[in-house]
PDB file of C-alpha atoms and ligand atoms in Angstrom:
ATOM      1  CA  HIS A   1     -13.753   3.865  -8.257  1.00  0.00           C
ATOM      2  CA  ALA A   2     -17.382   2.803  -8.467  1.00  0.00           C
ATOM      3  CA  ALA A   3     -16.395  -0.771  -9.261  1.00  0.00           C
ATOM      4  CA  MET A   4     -14.039  -0.837  -6.300  1.00  0.00           C
ATOM      5  CA  ALA A   5     -16.649   0.625  -3.946  1.00  0.00           C
ATOM      6  CA  ASP A   6     -19.150  -2.048  -5.006  1.00  0.00           C
ATOM      7  CA  PHE A   7     -16.580  -4.755  -4.637  1.00  0.00           C
ATOM      8  CA  LEU A   8     -15.499  -3.661  -1.180  1.00  0.00           C
ATOM      9  CA  GLY A   9     -19.021  -2.905  -0.071  1.00  0.00           C
ATOM     10  CA  ALA A  10     -19.612  -6.636  -0.036  1.00  0.00           C
ATOM     11  CA  ALA A  11     -17.056  -7.106   2.744  1.00  0.00           C
ATOM     12  CA  SER A  12     -17.894  -6.419   6.357  1.00  0.00           C
ATOM     13  CA  ALA A  13     -16.047  -3.695   8.232  1.00  0.00           C
ATOM     14  CA  GLU A  14     -14.124  -5.904  10.638  1.00  0.00           C
ATOM     15  CA  GLU A  15     -12.662  -9.256   9.790  1.00  0.00           C
ATOM     16  CA  ILE A  16      -9.604 -11.146  10.945  1.00  0.00           C
ATOM     17  CA  ILE A  17      -7.877 -13.438   8.487  1.00  0.00           C
ATOM     18  CA  ILE A  18      -5.365 -16.020   9.689  1.00  0.00           C
ATOM     19  CA  GLY A  19      -2.672 -17.146   7.276  1.00  0.00           C
ATOM     20  CA  ALA A  20       0.774 -18.640   6.869  1.00  0.00           C
ATOM     21  CA  ASN A  21       2.721 -15.375   7.165  1.00  0.00           C
ATOM     22  CA  MET A  22       2.530 -11.711   6.234  1.00  0.00           C
ATOM     23  CA  THR A  23       3.999 -12.144   2.762  1.00  0.00           C
ATOM     24  CA  THR A  24       1.614 -14.927   1.787  1.00  0.00           C
ATOM     25  CA  LEU A  25      -1.374 -12.989   3.114  1.00  0.00           C
ATOM     26  CA  THR A  26      -0.278  -9.924   1.179  1.00  0.00           C
ATOM     27  CA  TYR A  27      -0.069 -11.960  -2.026  1.00  0.00           C
ATOM     28  CA  HIS A  28      -3.641 -13.118  -1.415  1.00  0.00           C
ATOM     29  CA  MET A  29      -4.819  -9.579  -0.618  1.00  0.00           C
ATOM     30  CA  SER A  30      -3.083  -8.091  -3.645  1.00  0.00           C
ATOM     31  CA  ARG A  31      -4.730 -10.580  -5.997  1.00  0.00           C
ATOM     32  CA  THR A  32      -8.122 -10.075  -4.370  1.00  0.00           C
ATOM     33  CA  LEU A  33      -7.976  -6.273  -4.465  1.00  0.00           C
ATOM     34  CA  GLY A  34      -6.502  -6.413  -7.968  1.00  0.00           C
ATOM     35  CA  ARG A  35      -9.788  -7.781  -9.263  1.00  0.00           C
ATOM     36  CA  ALA A  36     -11.187  -4.257  -8.978  1.00  0.00           C
ATOM     37  CA  MET A  37      -8.219  -2.602 -10.723  1.00  0.00           C
ATOM     38  CA  LYS A  38      -7.601  -2.000 -14.409  1.00  0.00           C
ATOM     39  CA  PRO A  39      -4.681  -1.065 -16.679  1.00  0.00           C
ATOM     40  CA  GLY A  40      -3.513   2.493 -16.063  1.00  0.00           C
ATOM     41  CA  ASP A  41      -4.658   2.537 -12.444  1.00  0.00           C
ATOM     42  CA  GLU A  42      -1.932   3.626 -10.034  1.00  0.00           C
ATOM     43  CA  ILE A  43      -0.557   2.120  -6.835  1.00  0.00           C
ATOM     44  CA  ILE A  44       2.000   3.516  -4.414  1.00  0.00           C
ATOM     45  CA  VAL A  45       4.665   1.531  -2.544  1.00  0.00           C
ATOM     46  CA  THR A  46       7.381   2.935  -0.298  1.00  0.00           C
ATOM     47  CA  ARG A  47      11.165   2.826  -0.388  1.00  0.00           C
ATOM     48  CA  MET A  48      11.268   1.629   3.234  1.00  0.00           C
ATOM     49  CA  ASP A  49       8.857  -1.297   3.279  1.00  0.00           C
ATOM     50  CA  HIS A  50       9.831  -4.939   3.706  1.00  0.00           C
ATOM     51  CA  GLU A  51       9.781  -6.929   0.443  1.00  0.00           C
ATOM     52  CA  GLY A  52       6.626  -8.615   1.721  1.00  0.00           C
ATOM     53  CA  ASN A  53       4.734  -5.355   1.198  1.00  0.00           C
ATOM     54  CA  VAL A  54       6.370  -4.431  -2.100  1.00  0.00           C
ATOM     55  CA  SER A  55       6.817  -7.478  -4.338  1.00  0.00           C
ATOM     56  CA  PRO A  56       3.163  -8.612  -4.258  1.00  0.00           C
ATOM     57  CA  TRP A  57       2.087  -5.155  -5.429  1.00  0.00           C
ATOM     58  CA  LEU A  58       4.825  -4.887  -8.087  1.00  0.00           C
ATOM     59  CA  GLN A  59       3.885  -8.282  -9.486  1.00  0.00           C
ATOM     60  CA  LEU A  60       0.211  -7.320  -9.516  1.00  0.00           C
ATOM     61  CA  ALA A  61       1.127  -4.126 -11.363  1.00  0.00           C
ATOM     62  CA  GLU A  62       3.130  -6.060 -13.932  1.00  0.00           C
ATOM     63  CA  ASP A  63       0.278  -8.493 -14.542  1.00  0.00           C
ATOM     64  CA  LEU A  64      -2.481  -5.854 -14.752  1.00  0.00           C
ATOM     65  CA  GLY A  65      -0.598  -2.974 -16.372  1.00  0.00           C
ATOM     66  CA  LEU A  66      -0.825  -0.736 -13.304  1.00  0.00           C
ATOM     67  CA  VAL A  67       1.427   2.291 -12.867  1.00  0.00           C
ATOM     68  CA  VAL A  68       3.689   2.057  -9.776  1.00  0.00           C
ATOM     69  CA  ARG A  69       4.776   5.162  -7.900  1.00  0.00           C
ATOM     70  CA  PHE A  70       7.571   4.881  -5.329  1.00  0.00           C
ATOM     71  CA  LEU A  71       7.150   6.887  -2.147  1.00  0.00           C
ATOM     72  CA  PRO A  72      10.478   7.962  -0.642  1.00  0.00           C
ATOM     73  CA  PHE A  73      11.089   8.559   3.051  1.00  0.00           C
ATOM     74  CA  ASP A  74      12.476  11.788   4.443  1.00  0.00           C
ATOM     75  CA  GLU A  75      16.202  11.542   5.085  1.00  0.00           C
ATOM     76  CA  LYS A  76      16.021  13.732   8.209  1.00  0.00           C
ATOM     77  CA  SER A  77      12.930  12.337   9.951  1.00  0.00           C
ATOM     78  CA  TRP A  78      13.391   8.808   8.554  1.00  0.00           C
ATOM     79  CA  GLN A  79       9.627   8.716   8.132  1.00  0.00           C
ATOM     80  CA  VAL A  80       7.256   8.774   5.211  1.00  0.00           C
ATOM     81  CA  GLU A  81       5.881  12.311   5.153  1.00  0.00           C
ATOM     82  CA  GLU A  82       2.310  13.292   4.313  1.00  0.00           C
ATOM     83  CA  ALA A  83       3.516  15.908   1.814  1.00  0.00           C
ATOM     84  CA  ALA A  84       5.532  13.323  -0.088  1.00  0.00           C
ATOM     85  CA  LEU A  85       2.506  11.073  -0.257  1.00  0.00           C
ATOM     86  CA  SER A  86       0.261  13.927  -1.402  1.00  0.00           C
ATOM     87  CA  ALA A  87       2.657  14.651  -4.238  1.00  0.00           C
ATOM     88  CA  LEU A  88       2.238  11.126  -5.621  1.00  0.00           C
ATOM     89  CA  LEU A  89      -1.516  10.706  -5.224  1.00  0.00           C
ATOM     90  CA  SER A  90      -3.802  11.193  -8.189  1.00  0.00           C
ATOM     91  CA  GLU A  91      -7.398  10.441  -9.069  1.00  0.00           C
ATOM     92  CA  LYS A  92      -6.096   7.182 -10.520  1.00  0.00           C
ATOM     93  CA  THR A  93      -4.475   5.993  -7.266  1.00  0.00           C
ATOM     94  CA  ARG A  94      -6.205   2.849  -6.091  1.00  0.00           C
ATOM     95  CA  LEU A  95      -3.946   1.678  -3.283  1.00  0.00           C
ATOM     96  CA  VAL A  96      -1.127   2.850  -1.019  1.00  0.00           C
ATOM     97  CA  ALA A  97       0.981   0.159   0.677  1.00  0.00           C
ATOM     98  CA  LEU A  98       2.625   1.456   3.856  1.00  0.00           C
ATOM     99  CA  ASN A  99       4.549   0.081   6.777  1.00  0.00           C
ATOM    100  CA  TYR A 100       3.971   0.915  10.399  1.00  0.00           C
ATOM    101  CA  ALA A 101       7.394   0.041  11.856  1.00  0.00           C
ATOM    102  CA  SER A 102      10.206  -0.350   9.355  1.00  0.00           C
ATOM    103  CA  ASN A 103      12.584  -3.300   9.671  1.00  0.00           C
ATOM    104  CA  LEU A 104      14.957  -1.328   7.430  1.00  0.00           C
ATOM    105  CA  THR A 105      15.263   1.914   9.403  1.00  0.00           C
ATOM    106  CA  GLY A 106      13.516   1.268  12.737  1.00  0.00           C
ATOM    107  CA  SER A 107      11.201   4.200  12.013  1.00  0.00           C
ATOM    108  CA  ILE A 108       7.583   4.303  13.057  1.00  0.00           C
ATOM    109  CA  ASN A 109       5.401   5.995  10.479  1.00  0.00           C
ATOM    110  CA  ARG A 110       2.349   8.148  11.209  1.00  0.00           C
ATOM    111  CA  VAL A 111       0.059   5.679   9.479  1.00  0.00           C
ATOM    112  CA  LYS A 112      -3.125   7.300  10.772  1.00  0.00           C
ATOM    113  CA  ALA A 113      -2.263  10.672   9.241  1.00  0.00           C
ATOM    114  CA  LEU A 114      -0.947   9.063   6.054  1.00  0.00           C
ATOM    115  CA  THR A 115      -4.089   6.969   5.746  1.00  0.00           C
ATOM    116  CA  ALA A 116      -6.257  10.077   6.055  1.00  0.00           C
ATOM    117  CA  VAL A 117      -4.339  11.724   3.196  1.00  0.00           C
ATOM    118  CA  ALA A 118      -4.645   8.640   0.984  1.00  0.00           C
ATOM    119  CA  LYS A 119      -8.331   8.159   1.729  1.00  0.00           C
ATOM    120  CA  GLN A 120      -9.050  11.770   0.849  1.00  0.00           C
ATOM    121  CA  ALA A 121      -7.786  10.938  -2.633  1.00  0.00           C
ATOM    122  CA  GLY A 122     -10.036   7.870  -2.735  1.00  0.00           C
ATOM    123  CA  ALA A 123      -7.249   5.306  -2.359  1.00  0.00           C
ATOM    124  CA  LEU A 124      -7.255   2.192  -0.225  1.00  0.00           C
ATOM    125  CA  VAL A 125      -4.449   1.790   2.292  1.00  0.00           C
ATOM    126  CA  TYR A 126      -2.733  -1.490   3.111  1.00  0.00           C
ATOM    127  CA  VAL A 127      -0.574  -1.324   6.261  1.00  0.00           C
ATOM    128  CA  ASP A 128       2.143  -3.829   7.131  1.00  0.00           C
ATOM    129  CA  ALA A 129       2.094  -3.792  10.923  1.00  0.00           C
ATOM    130  CA  VAL A 130       4.587  -6.637  11.410  1.00  0.00           C
TER     131      VAL A 130
HETATM  132  C1  PLP B   1       8.373  -5.149   8.794  1.00  0.00           C
HETATM  133  C2  PLP B   1       8.209  -6.512   8.231  1.00  0.00           C
HETATM  134  N1  PLP B   1       7.204  -6.728   7.361  1.00  0.00           N
HETATM  135  C3  PLP B   1       7.001  -7.949   6.816  1.00  0.00           C
HETATM  136  C4  PLP B   1       7.802  -9.015   7.126  1.00  0.00           C
HETATM  137  C5  PLP B   1       7.507 -10.343   6.465  1.00  0.00           C
HETATM  138  O1  PLP B   1       6.852 -11.165   7.355  1.00  0.00           O
HETATM  139  P1  PLP B   1       6.572 -12.694   7.038  1.00  0.00           P
HETATM  140  O2  PLP B   1       7.852 -13.442   7.274  1.00  0.00           O
HETATM  141  O3  PLP B   1       5.491 -13.062   8.011  1.00  0.00           O
HETATM  142  O4  PLP B   1       6.147 -12.809   5.609  1.00  0.00           O
HETATM  143  C6  PLP B   1       8.860  -8.851   8.031  1.00  0.00           C
HETATM  144  C7  PLP B   1       9.712  -9.978   8.372  1.00  0.00           C
HETATM  145  O5  PLP B   1      10.604  -9.892   9.180  1.00  0.00           O
HETATM  146  C8  PLP B   1       9.073  -7.570   8.588  1.00  0.00           C
HETATM  147  O6  PLP B   1      10.061  -7.314   9.454  1.00  0.00           O
END
């Protein structure tokens, strides 16, 4: 956690990065953020995200020896629920990759509330808002 805080402290609060497409940018972001992660750290990806917000994180996990937790969506609300996220978070969670609007289900997730839950556990949140 301390290493990650130092690493991120170097970046300014608001920056816009232009790139080829969401998937390519996410590959770049995953490799950049991965520099502050170590074997045994945990990341969370959802079961409703586009591949562009899953594969980069899975490949990072494979390369670094991270533990991947899969966050399901609720089959009634068709949304990712805060309680489901809470159940997967631990003190080892470094990042949660979420989607805002799902191309799979058409759902819109409550990313603000989900982000608050993840941040309380000390995790970063990466939102695909395509
Ligand atoms: C929700 C969502 N996320 C990510 C992507 C991937 O975007 P890109 O083609 O810019 O990599 C898509 C593509 O349709 C998408 O619908």
